[in-house]
């Protein structure tokens, strides 16, 4: 077994366990065990399990992004300090001070990529499982010979095998047009969902201070870079892996929408929109203090000395 195979072995075992469990679940509900829809739903179940397990990582990502917001003014000062200095000593000093700031505050400018990076072994593990199933080869775990044959021969709508790729369909004789069309539609949806996810962060969930910092430029690069990664790499992945990728993107897009709507970055446009929504409902955002107008007290009557009052009363009696 090679090094990559040894690394992927436990990942593949876990993938097979989840796939087989959901396949059993859906077949026990009356679905055809060899149908492509059954295996596609099993892949969707795999996405749900993996993304639910990554929720703590997502929370850590949100906290890191908040810290990046807090240190944005300090990053701007470092940038202004070395502005216009092109010598190697200044560049190294700027990089050293920036990394020291990241280390001291516990922030990470690449935290937004962490969930994606953690899912990459899942992609390659599922890719390996599909390739082996295509050759009717049993997996390393619960995917036995019979299930491997069903998984390897399963197809979408009965016309597009899950193990097929756009490239293999284009090079086939005759060309598998159905596979090519489905792959192209999925690549477009994957690219669009990834772009919308990044656009939500850049346009709504960043304060003006952050937009003036290097962190904003990094987010702008990711806004256009990540969709391109999906656009070019999607054509080389099997349809089964692309289904995982697509559903995972939809999960990320929905999760990001909920977080931005309910827990926006302070000072961002999303935070202002949330305050307006709460104001329309008559609810004040947390941390605000309601101002209550209190009627000014009337000036009290001047009190007279007790001794004089007694003298007046005694004089009247006389």
Short mmCIF file of N, CA and C in Angstrom, two decimals, residues 56-146:
data_model
loop_
_atom_site.label_atom_id
_atom_site.label_comp_id
_atom_site.label_asym_id
_atom_site.label_seq_id
_atom_site.Cartn_x
_atom_site.Cartn_y
_atom_site.Cartn_z
N UNK A 56 -18.31 22.53 14.49
CA UNK A 56 -17.34 23.19 15.39
C UNK A 56 -16.23 23.92 14.65
N UNK A 57 -15.79 23.35 13.51
CA UNK A 57 -14.77 24.02 12.71
C UNK A 57 -15.32 25.32 12.13
N UNK A 58 -16.59 25.28 11.72
CA UNK A 58 -17.22 26.48 11.18
C UNK A 58 -17.33 27.56 12.25
N UNK A 59 -17.66 27.16 13.48
CA UNK A 59 -17.73 28.12 14.59
C UNK A 59 -16.36 28.74 14.83
N UNK A 60 -15.31 27.92 14.77
CA UNK A 60 -13.95 28.43 14.93
C UNK A 60 -13.60 29.39 13.81
N UNK A 61 -14.08 29.09 12.62
CA UNK A 61 -13.86 29.97 11.48
C UNK A 61 -14.50 31.33 11.72
N UNK A 62 -15.73 31.36 12.24
CA UNK A 62 -16.42 32.61 12.52
C UNK A 62 -15.65 33.42 13.57
N UNK A 63 -15.17 32.75 14.61
CA UNK A 63 -14.42 33.45 15.66
C UNK A 63 -13.12 34.03 15.10
N UNK A 64 -12.46 33.28 14.24
CA UNK A 64 -11.22 33.77 13.64
C UNK A 64 -11.49 34.98 12.76
N UNK A 65 -12.61 34.96 12.03
CA UNK A 65 -12.97 36.10 11.20
C UNK A 65 -13.27 37.33 12.06
N UNK A 66 -13.88 37.12 13.23
CA UNK A 66 -14.13 38.22 14.15
C UNK A 66 -12.80 38.82 14.64
N UNK A 67 -11.83 37.95 14.92
CA UNK A 67 -10.53 38.44 15.36
C UNK A 67 -9.84 39.21 14.24
N UNK A 68 -10.01 38.76 13.01
CA UNK A 68 -9.43 39.49 11.89
C UNK A 68 -10.03 40.89 11.80
N UNK A 69 -11.31 41.01 12.14
CA UNK A 69 -11.95 42.31 12.16
C UNK A 69 -11.34 43.20 13.24
N UNK A 70 -11.07 42.61 14.41
CA UNK A 70 -10.54 43.39 15.52
C UNK A 70 -9.13 43.91 15.24
N UNK A 71 -8.32 43.11 14.53
CA UNK A 71 -6.94 43.53 14.29
C UNK A 71 -6.79 44.28 12.98
N UNK A 72 -7.89 44.54 12.28
CA UNK A 72 -7.82 45.25 11.00
C UNK A 72 -7.11 46.60 11.12
N UNK A 73 -7.42 47.42 12.15
CA UNK A 73 -6.69 48.70 12.26
C UNK A 73 -5.20 48.51 12.48
N UNK A 74 -4.81 47.48 13.25
CA UNK A 74 -3.39 47.24 13.49
C UNK A 74 -2.69 46.78 12.21
N UNK A 75 -3.37 45.96 11.41
CA UNK A 75 -2.81 45.55 10.13
C UNK A 75 -2.62 46.75 9.20
N UNK A 76 -3.59 47.67 9.26
CA UNK A 76 -3.49 48.88 8.43
C UNK A 76 -2.29 49.73 8.85
N UNK A 77 -2.01 49.79 10.15
CA UNK A 77 -0.87 50.55 10.62
C UNK A 77 0.44 49.93 10.14
N UNK A 78 0.53 48.61 10.19
CA UNK A 78 1.73 47.93 9.70
C UNK A 78 1.91 48.18 8.21
N UNK A 79 0.79 48.12 7.48
CA UNK A 79 0.85 48.35 6.04
C UNK A 79 1.29 49.78 5.73
N UNK A 80 0.75 50.74 6.45
CA UNK A 80 1.13 52.14 6.23
C UNK A 80 2.58 52.40 6.63
N UNK A 81 3.05 51.67 7.65
CA UNK A 81 4.42 51.85 8.14
C UNK A 81 5.44 51.52 7.05
N UNK A 82 5.14 50.49 6.25
CA UNK A 82 6.09 50.07 5.22
C UNK A 82 5.60 50.43 3.81
N UNK A 83 4.68 51.34 3.73
CA UNK A 83 4.15 51.74 2.43
C UNK A 83 5.23 52.43 1.60
N UNK A 84 5.38 51.97 0.37
CA UNK A 84 6.37 52.56 -0.53
C UNK A 84 7.77 51.99 -0.38
N UNK A 85 8.00 51.14 0.61
CA UNK A 85 9.32 50.55 0.82
C UNK A 85 9.39 49.21 0.08
N UNK A 86 10.28 49.14 -0.90
CA UNK A 86 10.36 47.95 -1.75
C UNK A 86 11.57 47.07 -1.45
N UNK A 87 12.45 47.50 -0.54
CA UNK A 87 13.65 46.71 -0.28
C UNK A 87 13.29 45.44 0.47
N UNK A 88 14.18 44.47 0.37
CA UNK A 88 13.93 43.15 0.96
C UNK A 88 13.83 43.22 2.48
N UNK A 89 14.63 44.07 3.11
CA UNK A 89 14.60 44.18 4.57
C UNK A 89 13.22 44.66 5.05
N UNK A 90 12.65 45.64 4.36
CA UNK A 90 11.34 46.17 4.75
C UNK A 90 10.25 45.14 4.53
N UNK A 91 10.34 44.40 3.41
CA UNK A 91 9.33 43.37 3.15
C UNK A 91 9.38 42.27 4.21
N UNK A 92 10.58 41.86 4.57
CA UNK A 92 10.71 40.83 5.60
C UNK A 92 10.22 41.34 6.96
N UNK A 93 10.52 42.59 7.28
CA UNK A 93 10.07 43.16 8.55
C UNK A 93 8.55 43.27 8.59
N UNK A 94 7.96 43.67 7.48
CA UNK A 94 6.50 43.76 7.41
C UNK A 94 5.85 42.40 7.55
N UNK A 95 6.43 41.40 6.89
CA UNK A 95 5.90 40.04 7.00
C UNK A 95 6.06 39.50 8.41
N UNK A 96 7.20 39.80 9.04
CA UNK A 96 7.45 39.32 10.40
C UNK A 96 6.47 39.96 11.40
N UNK A 97 6.26 41.26 11.28
CA UNK A 97 5.33 41.94 12.19
C UNK A 97 3.89 41.46 11.97
N UNK A 98 3.54 41.21 10.73
CA UNK A 98 2.18 40.73 10.44
C UNK A 98 1.95 39.35 11.03
N UNK A 99 2.91 38.44 10.82
CA UNK A 99 2.77 37.10 11.37
C UNK A 99 2.77 37.11 12.90
N UNK A 100 3.56 38.01 13.49
CA UNK A 100 3.57 38.12 14.94
C UNK A 100 2.22 38.60 15.46
N UNK A 101 1.58 39.50 14.72
CA UNK A 101 0.24 39.98 15.09
C UNK A 101 -0.77 38.84 15.00
N UNK A 102 -0.69 38.04 13.95
CA UNK A 102 -1.59 36.88 13.81
C UNK A 102 -1.37 35.90 14.96
N UNK A 103 -0.10 35.65 15.31
CA UNK A 103 0.19 34.70 16.37
C UNK A 103 -0.29 35.20 17.73
N UNK A 104 -0.08 36.48 17.98
CA UNK A 104 -0.43 37.05 19.28
C UNK A 104 -1.95 37.09 19.50
N UNK A 105 -2.68 37.35 18.43
CA UNK A 105 -4.13 37.47 18.55
C UNK A 105 -4.86 36.17 18.25
N UNK A 106 -4.14 35.14 17.76
CA UNK A 106 -4.78 33.87 17.45
C UNK A 106 -5.69 33.91 16.25
N UNK A 107 -5.41 34.79 15.31
CA UNK A 107 -6.23 34.92 14.10
C UNK A 107 -5.54 34.24 12.93
N UNK A 108 -6.33 33.97 11.89
CA UNK A 108 -5.81 33.27 10.72
C UNK A 108 -6.52 33.79 9.49
N UNK A 109 -5.81 34.46 8.57
CA UNK A 109 -6.47 35.02 7.38
C UNK A 109 -7.02 33.96 6.43
N UNK A 110 -6.55 32.73 6.54
CA UNK A 110 -7.02 31.66 5.65
C UNK A 110 -8.05 30.77 6.33
N UNK A 111 -8.64 31.26 7.42
CA UNK A 111 -9.60 30.43 8.16
C UNK A 111 -10.84 30.13 7.34
N UNK A 112 -11.17 31.01 6.38
CA UNK A 112 -12.37 30.78 5.57
C UNK A 112 -12.21 29.56 4.67
N UNK A 113 -10.96 29.12 4.43
CA UNK A 113 -10.72 27.95 3.59
C UNK A 113 -10.66 26.66 4.39
N UNK A 114 -10.66 26.77 5.73
CA UNK A 114 -10.44 25.58 6.56
C UNK A 114 -11.47 24.48 6.33
N UNK A 115 -12.79 24.77 6.32
CA UNK A 115 -13.75 23.68 6.06
C UNK A 115 -13.54 23.00 4.71
N UNK A 116 -13.18 23.80 3.69
CA UNK A 116 -12.93 23.21 2.38
C UNK A 116 -11.70 22.33 2.40
N UNK A 117 -10.63 22.78 3.06
CA UNK A 117 -9.41 21.98 3.13
C UNK A 117 -9.63 20.67 3.86
N UNK A 118 -10.45 20.71 4.91
CA UNK A 118 -10.72 19.49 5.66
C UNK A 118 -11.57 18.50 4.86
N UNK A 119 -12.32 19.02 3.89
CA UNK A 119 -13.16 18.13 3.08
C UNK A 119 -12.41 17.53 1.89
N UNK A 120 -11.25 18.06 1.56
CA UNK A 120 -10.51 17.55 0.42
C UNK A 120 -10.21 16.05 0.53
N UNK A 121 -9.78 15.54 1.71
CA UNK A 121 -9.59 14.09 1.81
C UNK A 121 -10.88 13.29 1.58
N UNK A 122 -12.04 13.89 1.94
CA UNK A 122 -13.32 13.22 1.68
C UNK A 122 -13.55 13.12 0.18
N UNK A 123 -13.25 14.21 -0.55
CA UNK A 123 -13.40 14.18 -2.00
C UNK A 123 -12.57 13.06 -2.62
N UNK A 124 -11.28 13.03 -2.24
CA UNK A 124 -10.40 12.03 -2.84
C UNK A 124 -10.76 10.62 -2.37
N UNK A 125 -11.22 10.50 -1.12
CA UNK A 125 -11.65 9.20 -0.64
C UNK A 125 -12.86 8.68 -1.40
N UNK A 126 -13.85 9.55 -1.61
CA UNK A 126 -15.03 9.15 -2.38
C UNK A 126 -14.67 8.85 -3.83
N UNK A 127 -13.75 9.64 -4.38
CA UNK A 127 -13.27 9.40 -5.75
C UNK A 127 -12.65 8.01 -5.85
N UNK A 128 -11.84 7.63 -4.85
CA UNK A 128 -11.20 6.32 -4.85
C UNK A 128 -12.23 5.20 -4.70
N UNK A 129 -13.20 5.39 -3.82
CA UNK A 129 -14.24 4.38 -3.62
C UNK A 129 -15.03 4.16 -4.91
N UNK A 130 -15.36 5.26 -5.60
CA UNK A 130 -16.10 5.14 -6.86
C UNK A 130 -15.28 4.42 -7.93
N UNK A 131 -14.00 4.74 -8.03
CA UNK A 131 -13.15 4.10 -9.03
C UNK A 131 -13.05 2.60 -8.79
N UNK A 132 -12.90 2.22 -7.53
CA UNK A 132 -12.80 0.80 -7.22
C UNK A 132 -14.14 0.09 -7.43
N UNK A 133 -15.24 0.79 -7.09
CA UNK A 133 -16.56 0.19 -7.30
C UNK A 133 -16.87 0.03 -8.78
N UNK A 134 -16.33 0.92 -9.61
CA UNK A 134 -16.54 0.83 -11.06
C UNK A 134 -15.98 -0.49 -11.59
N UNK A 135 -14.91 -0.96 -10.99
CA UNK A 135 -14.31 -2.24 -11.40
C UNK A 135 -14.85 -3.41 -10.58
N UNK A 136 -16.00 -3.19 -9.90
CA UNK A 136 -16.66 -4.21 -9.08
C UNK A 136 -15.72 -4.74 -7.99
N UNK A 137 -14.89 -3.85 -7.49
CA UNK A 137 -13.94 -4.23 -6.46
C UNK A 137 -14.50 -3.83 -5.10
N UNK A 138 -14.54 -4.77 -4.16
CA UNK A 138 -15.05 -4.48 -2.82
C UNK A 138 -14.18 -3.43 -2.15
N UNK A 139 -14.80 -2.67 -1.27
CA UNK A 139 -14.07 -1.61 -0.59
C UNK A 139 -13.24 -2.11 0.57
N UNK A 140 -12.68 -1.18 1.30
CA UNK A 140 -11.84 -1.54 2.44
C UNK A 140 -12.66 -1.75 3.70
N UNK A 141 -13.96 -1.38 3.66
CA UNK A 141 -14.81 -1.48 4.83
C UNK A 141 -16.10 -2.23 4.53
N UNK A 142 -17.25 -1.64 4.92
CA UNK A 142 -18.53 -2.32 4.78
C UNK A 142 -19.04 -2.47 3.34
N UNK A 143 -18.37 -1.84 2.37
CA UNK A 143 -18.82 -1.93 0.98
C UNK A 143 -18.35 -3.27 0.40
N UNK A 144 -19.23 -4.28 0.50
CA UNK A 144 -18.84 -5.61 0.02
C UNK A 144 -18.95 -5.71 -1.50
N UNK A 145 -18.70 -6.90 -2.02
CA UNK A 145 -18.67 -7.10 -3.47
C UNK A 145 -20.00 -6.76 -4.12
N UNK A 146 -21.10 -7.20 -3.54
CA UNK A 146 -22.42 -6.94 -4.11
C UNK A 146 -22.74 -5.45 -4.13
#
